[in-house]
PDB file of C-alpha atoms in Angstrom:
ATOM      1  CA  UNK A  18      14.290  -3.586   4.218  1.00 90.00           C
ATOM      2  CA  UNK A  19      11.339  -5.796   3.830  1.00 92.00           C
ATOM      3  CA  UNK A  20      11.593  -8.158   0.329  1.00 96.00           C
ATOM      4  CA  UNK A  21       7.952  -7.293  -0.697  1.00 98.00           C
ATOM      5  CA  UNK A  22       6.504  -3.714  -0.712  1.00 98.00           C
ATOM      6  CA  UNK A  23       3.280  -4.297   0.000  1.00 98.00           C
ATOM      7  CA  UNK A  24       2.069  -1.083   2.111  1.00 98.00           C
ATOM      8  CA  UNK A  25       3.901   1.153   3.603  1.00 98.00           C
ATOM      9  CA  UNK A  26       3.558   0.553   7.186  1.00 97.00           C
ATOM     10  CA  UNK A  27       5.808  -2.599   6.907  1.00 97.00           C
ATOM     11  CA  UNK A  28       8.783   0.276   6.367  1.00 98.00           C
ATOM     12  CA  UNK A  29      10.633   2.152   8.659  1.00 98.00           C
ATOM     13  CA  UNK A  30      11.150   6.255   8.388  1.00 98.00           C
ATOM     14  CA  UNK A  31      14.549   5.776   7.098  1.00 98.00           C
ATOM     15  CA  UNK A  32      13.449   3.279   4.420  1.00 98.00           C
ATOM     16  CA  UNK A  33      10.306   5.209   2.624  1.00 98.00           C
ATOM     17  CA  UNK A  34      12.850   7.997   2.440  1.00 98.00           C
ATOM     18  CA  UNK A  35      15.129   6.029   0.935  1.00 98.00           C
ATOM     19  CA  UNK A  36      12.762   5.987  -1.804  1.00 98.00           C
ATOM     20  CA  UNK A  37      12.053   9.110  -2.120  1.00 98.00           C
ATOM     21  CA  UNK A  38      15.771  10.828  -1.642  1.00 98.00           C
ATOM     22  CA  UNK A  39      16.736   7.983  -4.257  1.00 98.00           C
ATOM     23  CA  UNK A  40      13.913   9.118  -6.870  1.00 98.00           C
ATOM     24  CA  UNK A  41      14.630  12.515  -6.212  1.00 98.00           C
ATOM     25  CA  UNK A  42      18.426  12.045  -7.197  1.00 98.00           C
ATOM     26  CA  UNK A  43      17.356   9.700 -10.491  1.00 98.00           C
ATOM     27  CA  UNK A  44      15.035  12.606 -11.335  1.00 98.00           C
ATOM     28  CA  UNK A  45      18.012  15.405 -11.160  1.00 98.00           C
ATOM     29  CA  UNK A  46      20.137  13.193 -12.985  1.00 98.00           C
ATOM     30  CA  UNK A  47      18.190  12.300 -15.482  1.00 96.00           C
ATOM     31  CA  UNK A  48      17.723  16.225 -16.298  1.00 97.00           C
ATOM     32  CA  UNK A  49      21.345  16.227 -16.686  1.00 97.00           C
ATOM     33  CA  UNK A  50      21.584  13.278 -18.846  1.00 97.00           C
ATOM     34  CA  UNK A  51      22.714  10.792 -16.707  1.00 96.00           C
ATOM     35  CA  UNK A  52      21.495   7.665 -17.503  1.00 92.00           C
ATOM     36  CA  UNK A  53      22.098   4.240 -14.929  1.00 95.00           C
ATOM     37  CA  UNK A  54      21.753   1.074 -16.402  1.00 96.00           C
ATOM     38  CA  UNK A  55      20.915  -0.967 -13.117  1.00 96.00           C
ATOM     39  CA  UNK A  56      18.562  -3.063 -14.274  1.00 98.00           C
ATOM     40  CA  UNK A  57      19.830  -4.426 -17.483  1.00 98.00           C
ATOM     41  CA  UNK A  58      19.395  -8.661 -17.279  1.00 98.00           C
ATOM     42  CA  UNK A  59      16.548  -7.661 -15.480  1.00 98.00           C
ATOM     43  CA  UNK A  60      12.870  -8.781 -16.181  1.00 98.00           C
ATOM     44  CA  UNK A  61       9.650  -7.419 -14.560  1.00 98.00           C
ATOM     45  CA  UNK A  62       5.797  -8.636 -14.976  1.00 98.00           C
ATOM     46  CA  UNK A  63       3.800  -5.794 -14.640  1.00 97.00           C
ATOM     47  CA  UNK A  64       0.145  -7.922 -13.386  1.00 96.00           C
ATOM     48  CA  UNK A  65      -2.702  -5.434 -13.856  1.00 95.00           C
ATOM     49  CA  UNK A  66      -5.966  -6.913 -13.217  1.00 92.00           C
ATOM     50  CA  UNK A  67      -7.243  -2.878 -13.049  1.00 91.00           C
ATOM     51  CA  UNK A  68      -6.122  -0.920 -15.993  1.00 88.00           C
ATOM     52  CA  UNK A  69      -4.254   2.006 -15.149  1.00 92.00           C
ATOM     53  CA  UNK A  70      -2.532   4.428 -18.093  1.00 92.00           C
ATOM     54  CA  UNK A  71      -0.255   6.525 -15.810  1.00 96.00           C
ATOM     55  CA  UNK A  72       0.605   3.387 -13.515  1.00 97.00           C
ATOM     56  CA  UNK A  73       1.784   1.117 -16.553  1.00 97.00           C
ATOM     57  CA  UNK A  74       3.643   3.675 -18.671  1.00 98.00           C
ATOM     58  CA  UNK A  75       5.008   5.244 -15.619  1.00 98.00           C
ATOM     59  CA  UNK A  76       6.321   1.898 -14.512  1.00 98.00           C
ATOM     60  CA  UNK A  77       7.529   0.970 -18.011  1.00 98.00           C
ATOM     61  CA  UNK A  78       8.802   4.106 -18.303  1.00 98.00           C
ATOM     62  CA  UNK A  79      11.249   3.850 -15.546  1.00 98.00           C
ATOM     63  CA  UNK A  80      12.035  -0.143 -15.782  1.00 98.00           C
ATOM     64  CA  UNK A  81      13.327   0.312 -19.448  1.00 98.00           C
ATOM     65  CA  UNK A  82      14.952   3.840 -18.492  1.00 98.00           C
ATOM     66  CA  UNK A  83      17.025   1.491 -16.132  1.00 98.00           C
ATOM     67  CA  UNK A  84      17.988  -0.708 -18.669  1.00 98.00           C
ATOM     68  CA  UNK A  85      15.147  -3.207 -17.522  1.00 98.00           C
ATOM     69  CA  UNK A  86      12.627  -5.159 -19.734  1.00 98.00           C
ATOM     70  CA  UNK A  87       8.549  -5.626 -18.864  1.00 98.00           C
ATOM     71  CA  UNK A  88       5.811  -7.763 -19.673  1.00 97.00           C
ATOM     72  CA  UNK A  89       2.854  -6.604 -19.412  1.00 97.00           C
ATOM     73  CA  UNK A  90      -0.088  -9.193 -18.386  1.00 94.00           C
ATOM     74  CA  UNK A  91      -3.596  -7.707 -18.153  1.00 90.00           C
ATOM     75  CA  UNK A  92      -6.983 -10.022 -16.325  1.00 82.00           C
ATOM     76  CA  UNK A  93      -6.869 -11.600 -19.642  1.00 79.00           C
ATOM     77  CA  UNK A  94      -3.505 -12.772 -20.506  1.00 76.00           C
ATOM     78  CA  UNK A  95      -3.060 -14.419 -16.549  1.00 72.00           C
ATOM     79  CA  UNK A  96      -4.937 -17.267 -15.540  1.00 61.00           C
ATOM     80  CA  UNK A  97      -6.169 -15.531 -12.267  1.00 64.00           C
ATOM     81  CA  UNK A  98      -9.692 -15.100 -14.508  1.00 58.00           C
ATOM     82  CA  UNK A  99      -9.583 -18.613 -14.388  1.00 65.00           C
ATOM     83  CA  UNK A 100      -8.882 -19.150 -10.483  1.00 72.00           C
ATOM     84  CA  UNK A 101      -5.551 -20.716 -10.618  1.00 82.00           C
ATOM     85  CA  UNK A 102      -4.646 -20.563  -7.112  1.00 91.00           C
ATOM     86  CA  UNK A 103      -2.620 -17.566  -6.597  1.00 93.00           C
ATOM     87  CA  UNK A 104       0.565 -19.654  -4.573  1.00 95.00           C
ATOM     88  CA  UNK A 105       0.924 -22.312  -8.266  1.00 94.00           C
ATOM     89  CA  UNK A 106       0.864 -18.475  -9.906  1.00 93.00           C
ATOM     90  CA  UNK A 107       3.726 -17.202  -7.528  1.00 95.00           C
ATOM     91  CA  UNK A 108       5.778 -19.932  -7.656  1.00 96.00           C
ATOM     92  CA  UNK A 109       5.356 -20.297 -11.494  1.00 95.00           C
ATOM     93  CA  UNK A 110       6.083 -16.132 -12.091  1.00 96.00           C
ATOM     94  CA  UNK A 111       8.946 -15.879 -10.129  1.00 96.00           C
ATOM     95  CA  UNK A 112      11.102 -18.444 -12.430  1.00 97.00           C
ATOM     96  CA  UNK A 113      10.275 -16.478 -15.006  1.00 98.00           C
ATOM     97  CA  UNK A 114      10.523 -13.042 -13.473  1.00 98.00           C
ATOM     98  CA  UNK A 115      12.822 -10.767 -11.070  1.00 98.00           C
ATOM     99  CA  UNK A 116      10.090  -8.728 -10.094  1.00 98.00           C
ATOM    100  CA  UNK A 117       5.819  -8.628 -10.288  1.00 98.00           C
ATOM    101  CA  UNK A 118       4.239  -5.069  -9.962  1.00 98.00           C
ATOM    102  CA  UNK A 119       0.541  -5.747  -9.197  1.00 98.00           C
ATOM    103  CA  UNK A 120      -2.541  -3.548  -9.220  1.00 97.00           C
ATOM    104  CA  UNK A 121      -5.526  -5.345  -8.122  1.00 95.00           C
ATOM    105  CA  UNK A 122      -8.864  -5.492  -6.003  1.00 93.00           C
ATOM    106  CA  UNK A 123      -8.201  -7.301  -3.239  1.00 95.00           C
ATOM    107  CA  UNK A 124      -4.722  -7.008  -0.564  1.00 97.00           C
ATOM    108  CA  UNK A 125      -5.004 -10.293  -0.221  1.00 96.00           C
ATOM    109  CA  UNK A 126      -3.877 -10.971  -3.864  1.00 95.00           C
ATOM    110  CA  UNK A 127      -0.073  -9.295  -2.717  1.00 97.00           C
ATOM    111  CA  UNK A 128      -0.215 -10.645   0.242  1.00 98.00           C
ATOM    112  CA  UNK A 129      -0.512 -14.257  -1.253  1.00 97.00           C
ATOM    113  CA  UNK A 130       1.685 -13.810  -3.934  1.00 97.00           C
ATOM    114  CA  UNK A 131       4.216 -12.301  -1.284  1.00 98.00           C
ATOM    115  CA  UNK A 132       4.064 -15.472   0.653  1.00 98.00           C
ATOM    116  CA  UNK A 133       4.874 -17.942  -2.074  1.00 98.00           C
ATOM    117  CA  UNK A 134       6.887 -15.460  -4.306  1.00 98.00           C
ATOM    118  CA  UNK A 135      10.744 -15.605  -4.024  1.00 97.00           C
ATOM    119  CA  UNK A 136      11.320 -12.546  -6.057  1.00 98.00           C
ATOM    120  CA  UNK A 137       9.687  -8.805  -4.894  1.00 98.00           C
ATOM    121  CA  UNK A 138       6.137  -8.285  -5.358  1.00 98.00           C
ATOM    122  CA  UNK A 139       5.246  -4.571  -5.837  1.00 98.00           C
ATOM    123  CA  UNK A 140       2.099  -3.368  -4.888  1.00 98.00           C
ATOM    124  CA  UNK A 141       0.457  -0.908  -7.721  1.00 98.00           C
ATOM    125  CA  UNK A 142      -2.952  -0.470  -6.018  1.00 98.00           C
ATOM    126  CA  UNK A 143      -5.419  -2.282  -4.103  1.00 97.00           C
ATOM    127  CA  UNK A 144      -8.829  -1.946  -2.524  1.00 96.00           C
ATOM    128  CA  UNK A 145      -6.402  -1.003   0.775  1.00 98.00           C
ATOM    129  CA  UNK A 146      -3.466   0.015   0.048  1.00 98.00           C
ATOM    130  CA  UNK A 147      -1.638   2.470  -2.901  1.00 98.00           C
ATOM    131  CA  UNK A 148       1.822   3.151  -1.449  1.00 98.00           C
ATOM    132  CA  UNK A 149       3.468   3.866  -4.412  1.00 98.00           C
ATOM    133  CA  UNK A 150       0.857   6.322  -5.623  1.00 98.00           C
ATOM    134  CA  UNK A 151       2.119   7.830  -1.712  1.00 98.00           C
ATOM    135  CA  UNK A 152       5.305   8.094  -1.976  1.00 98.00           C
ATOM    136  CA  UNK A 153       5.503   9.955  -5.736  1.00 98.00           C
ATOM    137  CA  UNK A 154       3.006  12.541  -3.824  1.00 98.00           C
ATOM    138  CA  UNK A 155       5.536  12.827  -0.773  1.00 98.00           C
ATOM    139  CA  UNK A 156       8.537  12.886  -3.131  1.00 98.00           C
ATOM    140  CA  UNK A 157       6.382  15.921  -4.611  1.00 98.00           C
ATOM    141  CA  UNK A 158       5.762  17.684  -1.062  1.00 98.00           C
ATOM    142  CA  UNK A 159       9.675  17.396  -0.020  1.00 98.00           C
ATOM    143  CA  UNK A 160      10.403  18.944  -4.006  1.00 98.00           C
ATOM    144  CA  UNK A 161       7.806  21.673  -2.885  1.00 98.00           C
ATOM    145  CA  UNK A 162       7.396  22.262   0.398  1.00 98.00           C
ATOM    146  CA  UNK A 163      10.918  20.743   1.969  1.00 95.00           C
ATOM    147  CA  UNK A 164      11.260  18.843   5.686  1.00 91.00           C
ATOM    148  CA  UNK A 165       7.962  17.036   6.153  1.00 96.00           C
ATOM    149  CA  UNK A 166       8.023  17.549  10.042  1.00 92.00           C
ATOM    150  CA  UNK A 167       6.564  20.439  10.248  1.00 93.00           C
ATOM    151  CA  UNK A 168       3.839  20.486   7.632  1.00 97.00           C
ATOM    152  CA  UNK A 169       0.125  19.468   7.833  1.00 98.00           C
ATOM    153  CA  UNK A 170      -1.469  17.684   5.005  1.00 98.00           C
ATOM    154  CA  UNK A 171      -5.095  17.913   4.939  1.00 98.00           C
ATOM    155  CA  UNK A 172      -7.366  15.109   3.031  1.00 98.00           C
ATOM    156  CA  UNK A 173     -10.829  15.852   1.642  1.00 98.00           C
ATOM    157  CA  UNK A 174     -13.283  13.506   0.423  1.00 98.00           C
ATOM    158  CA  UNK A 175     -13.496   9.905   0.702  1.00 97.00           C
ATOM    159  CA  UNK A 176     -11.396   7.639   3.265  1.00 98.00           C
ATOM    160  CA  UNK A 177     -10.168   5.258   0.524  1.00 97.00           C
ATOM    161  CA  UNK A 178      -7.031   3.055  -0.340  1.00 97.00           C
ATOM    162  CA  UNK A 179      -5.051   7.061  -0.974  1.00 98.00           C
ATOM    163  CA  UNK A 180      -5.980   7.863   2.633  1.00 98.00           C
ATOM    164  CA  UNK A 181      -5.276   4.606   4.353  1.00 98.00           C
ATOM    165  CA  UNK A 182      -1.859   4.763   2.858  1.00 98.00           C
ATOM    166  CA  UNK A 183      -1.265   8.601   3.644  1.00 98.00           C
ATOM    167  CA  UNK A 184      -2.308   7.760   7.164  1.00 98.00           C
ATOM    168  CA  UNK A 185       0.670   5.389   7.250  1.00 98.00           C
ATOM    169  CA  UNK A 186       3.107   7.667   5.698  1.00 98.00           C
ATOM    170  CA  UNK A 187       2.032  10.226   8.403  1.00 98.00           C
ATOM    171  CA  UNK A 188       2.428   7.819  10.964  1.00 98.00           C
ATOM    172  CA  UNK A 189       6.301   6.790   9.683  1.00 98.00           C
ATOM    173  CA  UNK A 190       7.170  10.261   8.446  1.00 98.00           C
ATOM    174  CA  UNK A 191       5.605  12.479  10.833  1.00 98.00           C
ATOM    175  CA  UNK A 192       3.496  14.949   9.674  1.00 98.00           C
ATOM    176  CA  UNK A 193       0.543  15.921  10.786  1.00 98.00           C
ATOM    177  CA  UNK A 194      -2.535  14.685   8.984  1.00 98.00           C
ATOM    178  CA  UNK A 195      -6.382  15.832   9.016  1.00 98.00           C
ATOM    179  CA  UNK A 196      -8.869  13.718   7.012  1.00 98.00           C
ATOM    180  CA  UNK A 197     -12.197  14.989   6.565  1.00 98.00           C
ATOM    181  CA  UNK A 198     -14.519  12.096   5.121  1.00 98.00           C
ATOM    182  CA  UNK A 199     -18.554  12.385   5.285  1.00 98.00           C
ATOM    183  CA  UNK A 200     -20.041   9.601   7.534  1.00 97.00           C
ATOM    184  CA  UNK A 201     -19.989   6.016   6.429  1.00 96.00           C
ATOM    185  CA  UNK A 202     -17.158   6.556   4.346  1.00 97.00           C
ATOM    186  CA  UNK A 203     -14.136   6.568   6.817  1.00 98.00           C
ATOM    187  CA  UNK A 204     -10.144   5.071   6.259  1.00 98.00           C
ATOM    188  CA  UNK A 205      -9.884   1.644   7.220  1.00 98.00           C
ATOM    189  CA  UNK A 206     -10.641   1.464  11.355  1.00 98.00           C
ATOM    190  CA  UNK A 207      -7.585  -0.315  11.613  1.00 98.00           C
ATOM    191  CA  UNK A 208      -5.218   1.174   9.549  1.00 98.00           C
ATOM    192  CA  UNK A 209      -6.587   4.501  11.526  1.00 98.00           C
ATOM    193  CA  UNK A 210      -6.006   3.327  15.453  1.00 98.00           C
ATOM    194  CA  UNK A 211      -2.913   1.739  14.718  1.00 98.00           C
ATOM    195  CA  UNK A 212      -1.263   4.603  13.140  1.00 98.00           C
ATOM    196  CA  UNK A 213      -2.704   6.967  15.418  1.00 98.00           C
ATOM    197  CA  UNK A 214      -1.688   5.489  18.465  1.00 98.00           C
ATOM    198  CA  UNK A 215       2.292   5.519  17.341  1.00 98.00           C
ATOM    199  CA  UNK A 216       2.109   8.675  15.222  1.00 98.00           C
ATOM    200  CA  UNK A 217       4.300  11.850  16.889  1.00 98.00           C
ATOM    201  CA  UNK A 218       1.466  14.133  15.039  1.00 98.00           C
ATOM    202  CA  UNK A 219      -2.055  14.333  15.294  1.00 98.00           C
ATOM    203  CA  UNK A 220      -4.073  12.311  12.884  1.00 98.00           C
ATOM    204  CA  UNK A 221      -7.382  13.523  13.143  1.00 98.00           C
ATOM    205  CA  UNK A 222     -10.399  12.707  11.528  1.00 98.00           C
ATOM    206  CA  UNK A 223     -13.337  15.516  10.879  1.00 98.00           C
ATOM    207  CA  UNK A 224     -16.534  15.970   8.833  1.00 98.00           C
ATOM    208  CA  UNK A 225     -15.883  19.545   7.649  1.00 98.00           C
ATOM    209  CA  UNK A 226     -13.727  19.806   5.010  1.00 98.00           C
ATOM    210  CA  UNK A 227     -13.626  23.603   5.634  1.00 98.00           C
ATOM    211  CA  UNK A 228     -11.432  22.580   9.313  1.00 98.00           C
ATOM    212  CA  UNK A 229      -9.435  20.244   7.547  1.00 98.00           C
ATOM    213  CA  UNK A 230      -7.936  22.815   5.292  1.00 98.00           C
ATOM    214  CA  UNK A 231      -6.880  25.622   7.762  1.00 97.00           C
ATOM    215  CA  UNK A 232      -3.770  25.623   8.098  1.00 97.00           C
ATOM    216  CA  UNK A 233      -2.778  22.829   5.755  1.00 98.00           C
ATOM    217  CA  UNK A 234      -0.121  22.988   3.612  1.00 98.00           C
ATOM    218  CA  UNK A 235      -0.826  20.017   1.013  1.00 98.00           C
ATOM    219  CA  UNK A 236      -4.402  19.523   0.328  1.00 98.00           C
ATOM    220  CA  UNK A 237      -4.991  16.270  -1.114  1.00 98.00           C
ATOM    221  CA  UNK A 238      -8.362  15.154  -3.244  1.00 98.00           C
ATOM    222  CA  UNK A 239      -9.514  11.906  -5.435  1.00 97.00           C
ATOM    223  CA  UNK A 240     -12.088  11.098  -7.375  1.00 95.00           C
ATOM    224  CA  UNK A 241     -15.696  10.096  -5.200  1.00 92.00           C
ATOM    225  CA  UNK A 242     -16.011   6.931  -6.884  1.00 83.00           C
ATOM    226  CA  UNK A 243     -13.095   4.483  -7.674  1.00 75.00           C
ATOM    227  CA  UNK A 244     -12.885   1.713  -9.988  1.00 63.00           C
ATOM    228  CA  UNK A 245     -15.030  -0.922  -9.007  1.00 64.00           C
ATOM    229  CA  UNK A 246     -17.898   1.690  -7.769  1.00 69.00           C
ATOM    230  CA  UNK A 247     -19.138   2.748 -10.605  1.00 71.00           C
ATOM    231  CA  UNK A 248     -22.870   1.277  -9.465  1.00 75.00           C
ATOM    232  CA  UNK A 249     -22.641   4.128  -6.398  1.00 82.00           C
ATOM    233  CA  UNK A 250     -21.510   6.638  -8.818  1.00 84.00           C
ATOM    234  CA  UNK A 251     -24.981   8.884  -8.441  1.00 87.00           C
ATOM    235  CA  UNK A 252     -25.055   8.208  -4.552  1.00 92.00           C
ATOM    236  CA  UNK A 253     -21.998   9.265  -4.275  1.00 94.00           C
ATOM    237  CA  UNK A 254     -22.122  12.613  -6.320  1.00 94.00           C
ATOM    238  CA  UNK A 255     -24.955  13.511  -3.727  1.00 95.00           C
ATOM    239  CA  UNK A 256     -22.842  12.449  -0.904  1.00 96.00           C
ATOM    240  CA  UNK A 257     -19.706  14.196  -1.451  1.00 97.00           C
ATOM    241  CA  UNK A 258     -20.694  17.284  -2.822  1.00 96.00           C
ATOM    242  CA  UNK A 259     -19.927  19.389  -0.039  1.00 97.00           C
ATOM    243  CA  UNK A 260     -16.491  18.066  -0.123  1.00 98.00           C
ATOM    244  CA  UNK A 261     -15.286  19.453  -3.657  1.00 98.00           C
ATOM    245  CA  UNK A 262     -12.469  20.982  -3.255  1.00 98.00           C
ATOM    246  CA  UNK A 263     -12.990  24.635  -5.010  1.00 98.00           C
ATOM    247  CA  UNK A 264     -11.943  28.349  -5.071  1.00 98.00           C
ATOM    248  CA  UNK A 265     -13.900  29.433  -1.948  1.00 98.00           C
ATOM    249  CA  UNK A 266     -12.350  26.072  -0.019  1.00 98.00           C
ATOM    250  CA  UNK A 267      -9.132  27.014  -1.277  1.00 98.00           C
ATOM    251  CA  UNK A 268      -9.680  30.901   0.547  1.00 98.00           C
ATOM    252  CA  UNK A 269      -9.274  28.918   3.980  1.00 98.00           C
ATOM    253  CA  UNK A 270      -5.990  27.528   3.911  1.00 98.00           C
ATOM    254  CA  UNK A 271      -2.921  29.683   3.585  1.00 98.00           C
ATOM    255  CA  UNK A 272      -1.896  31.452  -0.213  1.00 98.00           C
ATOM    256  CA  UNK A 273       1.348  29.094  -0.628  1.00 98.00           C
ATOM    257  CA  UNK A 274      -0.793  25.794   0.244  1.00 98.00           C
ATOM    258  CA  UNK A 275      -0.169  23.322  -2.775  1.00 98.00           C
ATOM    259  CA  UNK A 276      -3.063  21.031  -4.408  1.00 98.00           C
ATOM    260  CA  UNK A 277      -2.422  17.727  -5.059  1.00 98.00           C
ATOM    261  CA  UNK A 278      -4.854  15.106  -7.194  1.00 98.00           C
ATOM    262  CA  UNK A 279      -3.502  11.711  -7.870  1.00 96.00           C
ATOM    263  CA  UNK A 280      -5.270  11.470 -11.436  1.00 96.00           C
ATOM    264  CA  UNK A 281      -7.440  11.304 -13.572  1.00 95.00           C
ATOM    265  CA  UNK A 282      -9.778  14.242 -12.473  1.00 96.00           C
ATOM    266  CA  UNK A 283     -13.043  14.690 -12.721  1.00 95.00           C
ATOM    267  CA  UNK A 284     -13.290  18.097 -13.510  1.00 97.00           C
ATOM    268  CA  UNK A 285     -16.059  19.908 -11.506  1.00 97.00           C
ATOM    269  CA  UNK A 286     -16.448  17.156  -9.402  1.00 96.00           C
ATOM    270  CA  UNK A 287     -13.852  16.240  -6.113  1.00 98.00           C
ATOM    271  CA  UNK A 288     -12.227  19.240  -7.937  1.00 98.00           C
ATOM    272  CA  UNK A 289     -13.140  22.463 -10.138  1.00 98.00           C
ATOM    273  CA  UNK A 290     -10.962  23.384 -13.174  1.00 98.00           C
ATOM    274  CA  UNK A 291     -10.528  26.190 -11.850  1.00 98.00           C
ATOM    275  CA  UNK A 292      -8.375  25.102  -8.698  1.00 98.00           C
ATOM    276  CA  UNK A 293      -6.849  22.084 -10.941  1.00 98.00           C
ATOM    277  CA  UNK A 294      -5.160  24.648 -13.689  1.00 98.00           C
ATOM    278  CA  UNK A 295      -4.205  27.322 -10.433  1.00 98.00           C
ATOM    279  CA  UNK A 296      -0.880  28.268  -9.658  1.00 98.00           C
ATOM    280  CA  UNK A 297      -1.331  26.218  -6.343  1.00 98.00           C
ATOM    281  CA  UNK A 298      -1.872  22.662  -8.267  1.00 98.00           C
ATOM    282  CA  UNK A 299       1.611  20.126  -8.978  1.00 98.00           C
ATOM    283  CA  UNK A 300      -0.862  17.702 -10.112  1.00 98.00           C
ATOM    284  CA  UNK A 301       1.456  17.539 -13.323  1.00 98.00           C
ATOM    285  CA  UNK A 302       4.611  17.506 -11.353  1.00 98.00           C
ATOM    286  CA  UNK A 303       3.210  14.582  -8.852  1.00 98.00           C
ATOM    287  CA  UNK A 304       2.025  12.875 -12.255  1.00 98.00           C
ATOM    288  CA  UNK A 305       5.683  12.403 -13.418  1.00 98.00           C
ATOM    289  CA  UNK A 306       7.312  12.019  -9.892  1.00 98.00           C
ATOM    290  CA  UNK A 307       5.245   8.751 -10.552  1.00 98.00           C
ATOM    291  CA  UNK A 308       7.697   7.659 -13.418  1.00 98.00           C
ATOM    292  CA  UNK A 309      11.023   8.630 -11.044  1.00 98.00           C
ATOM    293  CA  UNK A 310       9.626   7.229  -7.762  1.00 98.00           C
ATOM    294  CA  UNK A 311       9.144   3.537  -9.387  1.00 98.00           C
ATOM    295  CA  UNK A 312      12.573   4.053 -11.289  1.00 98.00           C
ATOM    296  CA  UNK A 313      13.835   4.171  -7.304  1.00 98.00           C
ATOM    297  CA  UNK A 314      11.375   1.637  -6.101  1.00 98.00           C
ATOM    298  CA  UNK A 315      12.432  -1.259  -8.983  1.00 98.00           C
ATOM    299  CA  UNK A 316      16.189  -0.495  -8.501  1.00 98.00           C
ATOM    300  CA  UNK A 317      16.364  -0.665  -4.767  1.00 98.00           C
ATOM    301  CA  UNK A 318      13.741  -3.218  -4.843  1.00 98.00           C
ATOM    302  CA  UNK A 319      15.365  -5.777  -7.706  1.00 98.00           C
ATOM    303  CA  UNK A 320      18.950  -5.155  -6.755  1.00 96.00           C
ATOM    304  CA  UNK A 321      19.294  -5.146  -2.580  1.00 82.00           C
ATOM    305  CA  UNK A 322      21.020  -8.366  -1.318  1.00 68.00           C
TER     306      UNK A 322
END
């Protein structure tokens, strides 16, 4: 298993599910009062240069369920404000540290701090890449839906850092995947061939979000502008408003598909309230598996020879 988790192509099959069989297990357990203690001695940083409220006390959650400890640093309280080179940062952290949890702009933050960094680096969120985000919503499709191989996940709205990473889980898990993105606002190219040309499903990418949900058994949606885009916010509203995913969307795919938003909603927007409080929506169910998949994540990650 790789040292870093940086995005979820660098896995195989068998290790994502690791994850996810592992955080389902902590998750039963836990209901039955078991508590584990495999992180006590154990320090993580969590590095946050984008805020996040699920992401940190989800993260916290789990580290001190564990028996764990965290310290939080936010822009502020790290000197990447003040462009200390990331490697001095690495190699400074990880003497201090048996794990960093970063959510950041850029992928090349992790993947510099991965370089230099003797202890794992855990990717929270970039620009790219959110494969932890991922794997709590898989973890929530098995709990719902059972074997991934034969289900079809359908994506609706805009080809960002979610959809490059559930490209990659398609491509390693095999399901089949249909992303339907308006023009100009695609997955990452690369992320897109790659994965396509190994996946055993189709990974297809449409303009109508009406084809992507026939048939689909997940339907995934995000907000239309993430952090950082707040400038496009009005462009984007215009844009994407054929993509929200509503009551008369919903009437196309099948009566036991399940809704899935990675939080927080904008109500009305990507998605109505109507279709966010239905029967068919786990978004509060995928909204805790976030707490049990990092529990899985930091133990496997901070305790594997």
């Amino acid at each position: 298993m790789p040292k870093h988790l940086l995005a979820l192509q660098e896995f195989t099959k068998e290790e994502l599910l690791d994850f996810v069989y592992r955080a389902i297990t902590l998750k039963n357990e836990k209901a039955e009062g078991i508590i584990h203690q495999h992180l006590v001695g154990k320090t993580v940083a969590l590095i946050f240069e984008k805020p996040s409220t699920r992401t940190r006390v989800s993260f916290e959650s789990a580290m001190y369920g564990l028996g764990g400890q965290v310290i939080f640093l936010s822009n502020r309280d790290t000197q990447l404000a003040r462009s200390e080179p990331l490697k001095d940062m690495a190699r400074v952290m990880d003497r201090y540290v048996d794990g960093m949890v970063v959510r950041t702009f850029g992928q090349n933050v992790v993947d510099e701090l991965s370089q230099y960094s003797s202890v794992p680096v855990i990717n929270a969120l970039t620009d790219l890449h959110h494969p932890c985000q991922v794997l709590s919503d898989v973890m929530t499709v098995i709990e719902k839906k059972g074997d991934l191989d034969n289900l079809h996940v359908a994506w609706v709205g805009d080809g960002n850092n979610m959809a490059n990473s559930w490209i990659q889980a398609a491509a390693k898990l095999g399901f089949s995947l249909t992303l339907a993105c308006p023009e100009g606002y695609d997955p990452d190219p690369e992320i897109f061939s790659s994965c396509s040309e190994v996946a055993s499903k189709p990974i297809t990418l449409v303009r109508d979000p009406k084809e992507a949900v026939k048939g689909a058994d997940v339907i995934n949606v995000d907000v239309w502008a993430s952090m950082g885009q707040e400038e496009e916010q009005d462009e984007r509203l215009e844009i994407f408003k054929e993509y929200q995913v509503n009551a008369d969307l919903m009437k196309l795919a099948p009566a036991d598909a399940i809704v899935m938003h990675c939080l927080p909603a904008h109500r009305e927007e990507e998605i109505t309230e109507e279709v966010l409080e239905s029967e068919q929506s786990v978004v509060w169910d995928q909204a805790e598996n976030k707490m049990h998949i990092h529990a899985a994540i930091l133990e496997i990650m901070l305790t594997k020879e």
